[in-house]
Amino acid sequence: MRTFKLQVQTTVDGYLAGPGGAMDWLAGPWTDDLNAYVDELSRPVDCMVLGRRLAEGFIPAWAAGPEGEDQKSIDWMNATPKVVISNSLTESPWENAVVAGGDLAETVHRLKEQPGGDIITYGGATLAAELIAKGLLDELHLFVNPVATGGGLPVFAAGARRRLRLVAARPFACGVTALHYEPERS
């Protein structure tokens, strides 16, 4: 079975977007040590899962070749097949992406049973919180930025209690700390 990973940037107080969806708190630019870590995390990945709202900005931004990104990363982001989770779209308006709606757990189980490498999701907030709440992830990679926003879109939905086991913690020169967790299974 394939491994399903979450990779999100978060604040120290647990938000992946600030009030009003603001992302002005992100640490940057990333340093070479963090870029190498992300490259290693992404190496076995051959499928991305994105929420619809995130996909609407994420896919076109990478297709345009975001400033400051190296061509290898741009090519990988564009070439990796994507599954967009949406109950409002019936077909994908994007190249190299399909839409999956309906029961999230069934969709994830179907993806994990297919042959291939790891699967990664970058969220958005609603999808990430739902994947965590339903226990559908095998690994959580939280990139904790050295800032607190005091509110916003939480990584963990209210009432979504989950026991996690810390696999590794690694600080980087730019101030971000990567926390790698696995859900405790009963």
GROMACS .gro file of N, CA and C in nm, residues 47-159:
model
  339
   47CYS      N    1   0.224   1.121  -0.690
   47CYS     CA    2   0.085   1.166  -0.698
   47CYS      C    3   0.063   1.273  -0.591
   48MET      N    4  -0.005   1.382  -0.631
   48MET     CA    5  -0.043   1.488  -0.536
   48MET      C    6  -0.195   1.489  -0.522
   49VAL      N    7  -0.239   1.515  -0.400
   49VAL     CA    8  -0.382   1.533  -0.373
   49VAL      C    9  -0.398   1.675  -0.321
   50LEU      N   10  -0.487   1.750  -0.383
   50LEU     CA   11  -0.509   1.890  -0.347
   50LEU      C   12  -0.657   1.917  -0.328
   51GLY      N   13  -0.689   2.005  -0.236
   51GLY     CA   14  -0.826   2.054  -0.226
   51GLY      C   15  -0.853   2.149  -0.342
   52ARG      N   16  -0.978   2.165  -0.378
   52ARG     CA   17  -1.013   2.247  -0.494
   52ARG      C   18  -0.965   2.391  -0.481
   53ARG      N   19  -0.989   2.453  -0.366
   53ARG     CA   20  -0.949   2.593  -0.351
   53ARG      C   21  -0.798   2.610  -0.361
   54LEU      N   22  -0.722   2.518  -0.302
   54LEU     CA   23  -0.577   2.526  -0.316
   54LEU      C   24  -0.537   2.504  -0.461
   55ALA      N   25  -0.598   2.405  -0.526
   55ALA     CA   26  -0.564   2.373  -0.665
   55ALA      C   27  -0.584   2.493  -0.757
   56GLU      N   28  -0.686   2.573  -0.731
   56GLU     CA   29  -0.716   2.688  -0.817
   56GLU      C   30  -0.601   2.787  -0.824
   57GLY      N   31  -0.523   2.798  -0.718
   57GLY     CA   32  -0.407   2.887  -0.720
   57GLY      C   33  -0.277   2.813  -0.744
   58PHE      N   34  -0.265   2.696  -0.683
   58PHE     CA   35  -0.142   2.617  -0.686
   58PHE      C   36  -0.105   2.570  -0.826
   59ILE      N   37  -0.198   2.507  -0.895
   59ILE     CA   38  -0.167   2.448  -1.026
   59ILE      C   39  -0.131   2.557  -1.127
   60PRO      N   40  -0.210   2.665  -1.143
   60PRO     CA   41  -0.171   2.770  -1.237
   60PRO      C   42  -0.039   2.840  -1.199
   61ALA      N   43  -0.014   2.856  -1.069
   61ALA     CA   44   0.110   2.922  -1.027
   61ALA      C   45   0.231   2.840  -1.068
   62TRP      N   46   0.227   2.709  -1.048
   62TRP     CA   47   0.339   2.626  -1.088
   62TRP      C   48   0.348   2.615  -1.240
   63ALA      N   49   0.235   2.615  -1.309
   63ALA     CA   50   0.237   2.609  -1.456
   63ALA      C   51   0.305   2.734  -1.513
   64ALA      N   52   0.292   2.847  -1.444
   64ALA     CA   53   0.353   2.971  -1.489
   64ALA      C   54   0.501   2.980  -1.450
   65GLY      N   55   0.550   2.887  -1.370
   65GLY     CA   56   0.691   2.890  -1.329
   65GLY      C   57   0.717   3.000  -1.229
   66PRO      N   58   0.681   2.978  -1.102
   66PRO     CA   59   0.695   3.084  -1.002
   66PRO      C   60   0.837   3.137  -0.989
   67GLU      N   61   0.846   3.267  -0.972
   67GLU     CA   62   0.976   3.333  -0.956
   67GLU      C   63   1.045   3.280  -0.831
   68GLY      N   64   1.174   3.258  -0.842
   68GLY     CA   65   1.251   3.212  -0.729
   68GLY      C   66   1.260   3.061  -0.717
   69GLU      N   67   1.186   2.988  -0.798
   69GLU     CA   68   1.190   2.842  -0.795
   69GLU      C   69   1.283   2.792  -0.905
   70ASP      N   70   1.357   2.685  -0.876
   70ASP     CA   71   1.446   2.630  -0.978
   70ASP      C   72   1.365   2.546  -1.078
   71GLN      N   73   1.419   2.531  -1.199
   71GLN     CA   74   1.347   2.463  -1.307
   71GLN      C   75   1.318   2.317  -1.272
   72LYS      N   76   1.406   2.252  -1.199
   72LYS     CA   77   1.384   2.112  -1.160
   72LYS      C   78   1.258   2.100  -1.074
   73SER      N   79   1.240   2.190  -0.978
   73SER     CA   80   1.120   2.189  -0.893
   73SER      C   81   0.995   2.221  -0.973
   74ILE      N   82   1.004   2.319  -1.061
   74ILE     CA   83   0.890   2.356  -1.145
   74ILE      C   84   0.849   2.238  -1.231
   75ASP      N   85   0.947   2.174  -1.295
   75ASP     CA   86   0.916   2.059  -1.381
   75ASP      C   87   0.852   1.946  -1.301
   76TRP      N   88   0.904   1.919  -1.181
   76TRP     CA   89   0.848   1.812  -1.098
   76TRP      C   90   0.704   1.843  -1.057
   77MET      N   91   0.681   1.965  -1.013
   77MET     CA   92   0.546   2.005  -0.971
   77MET      C   93   0.447   1.992  -1.087
   78ASN      N   94   0.488   2.030  -1.206
   78ASN     CA   95   0.398   2.025  -1.321
   78ASN      C   96   0.380   1.883  -1.374
   79ALA      N   97   0.484   1.800  -1.366
   79ALA     CA   98   0.478   1.665  -1.423
   79ALA      C   99   0.407   1.565  -1.331
   80THR      N  100   0.405   1.591  -1.202
   80THR     CA  101   0.345   1.497  -1.108
   80THR      C  102   0.193   1.500  -1.122
   81PRO      N  103   0.130   1.384  -1.146
   81PRO     CA  104  -0.016   1.378  -1.157
   81PRO      C  105  -0.083   1.426  -1.029
   82LYS      N  106  -0.197   1.493  -1.047
   82LYS     CA  107  -0.269   1.550  -0.934
   82LYS      C  108  -0.413   1.499  -0.931
   83VAL      N  109  -0.461   1.479  -0.808
   83VAL     CA  110  -0.601   1.447  -0.785
   83VAL      C  111  -0.658   1.564  -0.705
   84VAL      N  112  -0.759   1.630  -0.759
   84VAL     CA  113  -0.821   1.745  -0.693
   84VAL      C  114  -0.950   1.696  -0.628
   85ILE      N  115  -0.957   1.711  -0.497
   85ILE     CA  116  -1.074   1.669  -0.420
   85ILE      C  117  -1.179   1.780  -0.428
   86SER      N  118  -1.293   1.748  -0.487
   86SER     CA  119  -1.398   1.849  -0.502
   86SER      C  120  -1.533   1.782  -0.525
   87ASN      N  121  -1.633   1.834  -0.460
   87ASN     CA  122  -1.770   1.790  -0.487
   87ASN      C  123  -1.844   1.893  -0.573
   88SER      N  124  -1.775   2.002  -0.611
   88SER     CA  125  -1.839   2.103  -0.695
   88SER      C  126  -1.791   2.096  -0.840
   89LEU      N  127  -1.671   2.042  -0.864
   89LEU     CA  128  -1.622   2.025  -1.000
   89LEU      C  129  -1.656   1.885  -1.050
   90THR      N  130  -1.685   1.874  -1.178
   90THR     CA  131  -1.710   1.742  -1.236
   90THR      C  132  -1.596   1.697  -1.324
   91GLU      N  133  -1.519   1.794  -1.374
   91GLU     CA  134  -1.401   1.760  -1.453
   91GLU      C  135  -1.293   1.863  -1.427
   92SER      N  136  -1.170   1.825  -1.455
   92SER     CA  137  -1.057   1.911  -1.426
   92SER      C  138  -1.035   2.015  -1.536
   93PRO      N  139  -1.020   2.141  -1.497
   93PRO     CA  140  -0.983   2.243  -1.595
   93PRO      C  141  -0.832   2.251  -1.614
   94TRP      N  142  -0.756   2.165  -1.543
   94TRP     CA  143  -0.611   2.172  -1.544
   94TRP      C  144  -0.550   2.052  -1.613
   95GLU      N  145  -0.435   2.075  -1.672
   95GLU     CA  146  -0.357   1.969  -1.733
   95GLU      C  147  -0.299   1.880  -1.623
   96ASN      N  148  -0.295   1.750  -1.647
   96ASN     CA  149  -0.232   1.654  -1.557
   96ASN      C  150  -0.301   1.646  -1.421
   97ALA      N  151  -0.432   1.672  -1.419
   97ALA     CA  152  -0.508   1.665  -1.294
   97ALA      C  153  -0.645   1.605  -1.322
   98VAL      N  154  -0.691   1.522  -1.228
   98VAL     CA  155  -0.826   1.467  -1.235
   98VAL      C  156  -0.901   1.511  -1.110
   99VAL      N  157  -1.033   1.508  -1.118
   99VAL     CA  158  -1.117   1.547  -1.005
   99VAL      C  159  -1.176   1.422  -0.943
  100ALA      N  160  -1.176   1.418  -0.810
  100ALA     CA  161  -1.239   1.308  -0.737
  100ALA      C  162  -1.333   1.370  -0.633
  101GLY      N  163  -1.457   1.327  -0.636
  101GLY     CA  164  -1.554   1.375  -0.538
  101GLY      C  165  -1.612   1.258  -0.462
  102GLY      N  166  -1.714   1.285  -0.386
  102GLY     CA  167  -1.778   1.178  -0.310
  102GLY      C  168  -1.711   1.157  -0.176
  103ASP      N  169  -1.716   1.034  -0.129
  103ASP     CA  170  -1.663   0.999   0.002
  103ASP      C  171  -1.510   1.007   0.004
  104LEU      N  172  -1.457   1.093   0.090
  104LEU     CA  173  -1.313   1.117   0.095
  104LEU      C  174  -1.237   0.990   0.133
  105ALA      N  175  -1.285   0.917   0.232
  105ALA     CA  176  -1.216   0.795   0.276
  105ALA      C  177  -1.208   0.693   0.163
  106GLU      N  178  -1.316   0.676   0.089
  106GLU     CA  179  -1.315   0.583  -0.024
  106GLU      C  180  -1.214   0.627  -0.130
  107THR      N  181  -1.211   0.755  -0.159
  107THR     CA  182  -1.117   0.809  -0.258
  107THR      C  183  -0.973   0.783  -0.215
  108VAL      N  184  -0.942   0.811  -0.090
  108VAL     CA  185  -0.806   0.791  -0.039
  108VAL      C  186  -0.768   0.643  -0.041
  109HIS      N  187  -0.858   0.558   0.004
  109HIS     CA  188  -0.828   0.414   0.005
  109HIS      C  189  -0.805   0.363  -0.138
  110ARG      N  190  -0.883   0.411  -0.231
  110ARG     CA  191  -0.866   0.371  -0.372
  110ARG      C  192  -0.729   0.415  -0.425
  111LEU      N  193  -0.689   0.538  -0.394
  111LEU     CA  194  -0.558   0.588  -0.437
  111LEU      C  195  -0.445   0.509  -0.373
  112LYS      N  196  -0.457   0.479  -0.244
  112LYS     CA  197  -0.351   0.407  -0.174
  112LYS      C  198  -0.337   0.263  -0.223
  113GLU      N  199  -0.443   0.205  -0.274
  113GLU     CA  200  -0.438   0.067  -0.323
  113GLU      C  201  -0.380   0.057  -0.464
  114GLN      N  202  -0.373   0.169  -0.536
  114GLN     CA  203  -0.316   0.167  -0.670
  114GLN      C  204  -0.165   0.148  -0.662
  115PRO      N  205  -0.107   0.087  -0.765
  115PRO     CA  206   0.040   0.075  -0.764
  115PRO      C  207   0.102   0.214  -0.781
  116GLY      N  208   0.221   0.230  -0.726
  116GLY     CA  209   0.292   0.355  -0.742
  116GLY      C  210   0.368   0.393  -0.618
  117GLY      N  211   0.424   0.514  -0.622
  117GLY     CA  212   0.502   0.567  -0.511
  117GLY      C  213   0.413   0.633  -0.409
  118ASP      N  214   0.474   0.718  -0.328
  118ASP     CA  215   0.402   0.788  -0.223
  118ASP      C  216   0.306   0.891  -0.282
  119ILE      N  217   0.209   0.927  -0.200
  119ILE     CA  218   0.111   1.030  -0.232
  119ILE      C  219   0.134   1.144  -0.133
  120ILE      N  220   0.127   1.267  -0.181
  120ILE     CA  221   0.145   1.382  -0.091
  120ILE      C  222   0.030   1.479  -0.108
  121THR      N  223  -0.008   1.541   0.000
  121THR     CA  224  -0.104   1.651  -0.006
  121THR      C  225  -0.043   1.772   0.062
  122TYR      N  226  -0.073   1.887   0.006
  122TYR     CA  227  -0.031   2.014   0.064
  122TYR      C  228  -0.152   2.085   0.123
  123GLY      N  229  -0.267   2.018   0.127
  123GLY     CA  230  -0.390   2.076   0.180
  123GLY      C  231  -0.476   2.126   0.067
  124GLY      N  232  -0.541   2.230   0.083
  124GLY     CA  233  -0.568   2.335   0.175
  124GLY      C  234  -0.621   2.294   0.310
  125ALA      N  235  -0.658   2.401   0.378
  125ALA     CA  236  -0.694   2.391   0.519
  125ALA      C  237  -0.809   2.294   0.541
  126THR      N  238  -0.914   2.303   0.464
  126THR     CA  239  -1.030   2.216   0.482
  126THR      C  240  -0.994   2.070   0.457
  127LEU      N  241  -0.923   2.045   0.347
  127LEU     CA  242  -0.884   1.908   0.315
  127LEU      C  243  -0.789   1.853   0.419
  128ALA      N  244  -0.687   1.928   0.457
  128ALA     CA  245  -0.590   1.880   0.556
  128ALA      C  246  -0.660   1.844   0.687
  129ALA      N  247  -0.745   1.932   0.735
  129ALA     CA  248  -0.815   1.907   0.861
  129ALA      C  249  -0.904   1.783   0.851
  130GLU      N  250  -0.970   1.764   0.738
  130GLU     CA  251  -1.058   1.648   0.721
  130GLU      C  252  -0.977   1.518   0.711
  131LEU      N  253  -0.863   1.522   0.640
  131LEU     CA  254  -0.778   1.403   0.630
  131LEU      C  255  -0.725   1.362   0.768
  132ILE      N  256  -0.687   1.461   0.849
  132ILE     CA  257  -0.638   1.434   0.984
  132ILE      C  258  -0.752   1.379   1.070
  133ALA      N  259  -0.867   1.446   1.067
  133ALA     CA  260  -0.980   1.406   1.150
  133ALA      C  261  -1.026   1.264   1.120
  134LYS      N  262  -1.019   1.223   0.994
  134LYS     CA  263  -1.064   1.090   0.954
  134LYS      C  264  -0.953   0.985   0.960
  135GLY      N  265  -0.834   1.026   1.004
  135GLY     CA  266  -0.725   0.931   1.019
  135GLY      C  267  -0.678   0.871   0.887
  136LEU      N  268  -0.676   0.949   0.780
  136LEU     CA  269  -0.644   0.898   0.647
  136LEU      C  270  -0.498   0.916   0.607
  137LEU      N  271  -0.420   0.983   0.691
  137LEU     CA  272  -0.279   1.010   0.658
  137LEU      C  273  -0.187   0.911   0.729
  138ASP      N  274  -0.077   0.879   0.663
  138ASP     CA  275   0.025   0.793   0.722
  138ASP      C  276   0.137   0.873   0.787
  139GLU      N  277   0.162   0.991   0.734
  139GLU     CA  278   0.268   1.078   0.786
  139GLU      C  279   0.220   1.222   0.782
  140LEU      N  280   0.259   1.300   0.883
  140LEU     CA  281   0.233   1.443   0.885
  140LEU      C  282   0.368   1.513   0.894
  141HIS      N  283   0.395   1.601   0.799
  141HIS     CA  284   0.518   1.680   0.797
  141HIS      C  285   0.478   1.826   0.813
  142LEU      N  286   0.496   1.876   0.934
  142LEU     CA  287   0.458   2.014   0.965
  142LEU      C  288   0.583   2.100   0.961
  143PHE      N  289   0.583   2.199   0.874
  143PHE     CA  290   0.695   2.293   0.863
  143PHE      C  291   0.658   2.416   0.945
  144VAL      N  292   0.704   2.417   1.070
  144VAL     CA  293   0.664   2.519   1.166
  144VAL      C  294   0.749   2.644   1.147
  145ASN      N  295   0.681   2.753   1.111
  145ASN     CA  296   0.746   2.882   1.091
  145ASN      C  297   0.753   2.956   1.225
  146PRO      N  298   0.858   3.034   1.247
  146PRO     CA  299   0.877   3.101   1.376
  146PRO      C  300   0.791   3.225   1.391
  147VAL      N  301   0.660   3.204   1.392
  147VAL     CA  302   0.565   3.315   1.406
  147VAL      C  303   0.434   3.260   1.462
  148ALA      N  304   0.365   3.343   1.538
  148ALA     CA  305   0.231   3.310   1.586
  148ALA      C  306   0.136   3.414   1.530
  149THR      N  307   0.022   3.370   1.478
  149THR     CA  308  -0.075   3.463   1.420
  149THR      C  309  -0.194   3.488   1.512
  150GLY      N  310  -0.214   3.402   1.610
  150GLY     CA  311  -0.324   3.421   1.703
  150GLY      C  312  -0.460   3.384   1.646
  151GLY      N  313  -0.464   3.333   1.525
  151GLY     CA  314  -0.590   3.292   1.464
  151GLY      C  315  -0.571   3.264   1.317
  152GLY      N  316  -0.676   3.213   1.256
  152GLY     CA  317  -0.671   3.182   1.114
  152GLY      C  318  -0.730   3.045   1.086
  153LEU      N  319  -0.676   2.978   0.986
  153LEU     CA  320  -0.724   2.845   0.947
  153LEU      C  321  -0.637   2.739   1.014
  154PRO      N  322  -0.694   2.660   1.106
  154PRO     CA  323  -0.613   2.565   1.182
  154PRO      C  324  -0.577   2.440   1.101
  155VAL      N  325  -0.461   2.383   1.134
  155VAL     CA  326  -0.421   2.256   1.076
  155VAL      C  327  -0.514   2.146   1.130
  156PHE      N  328  -0.546   2.153   1.257
  156PHE     CA  329  -0.629   2.051   1.322
  156PHE      C  330  -0.766   2.110   1.351
  157ALA      N  331  -0.871   2.045   1.300
  157ALA     CA  332  -1.007   2.092   1.321
  157ALA      C  333  -1.045   2.078   1.468
  158ALA      N  334  -1.131   2.167   1.514
  158ALA     CA  335  -1.180   2.160   1.652
  158ALA      C  336  -1.242   2.022   1.677
  159GLY      N  337  -1.204   1.961   1.787
  159GLY     CA  338  -1.261   1.832   1.825
  159GLY      C  339  -1.198   1.712   1.755
   0.00000   0.00000   0.00000
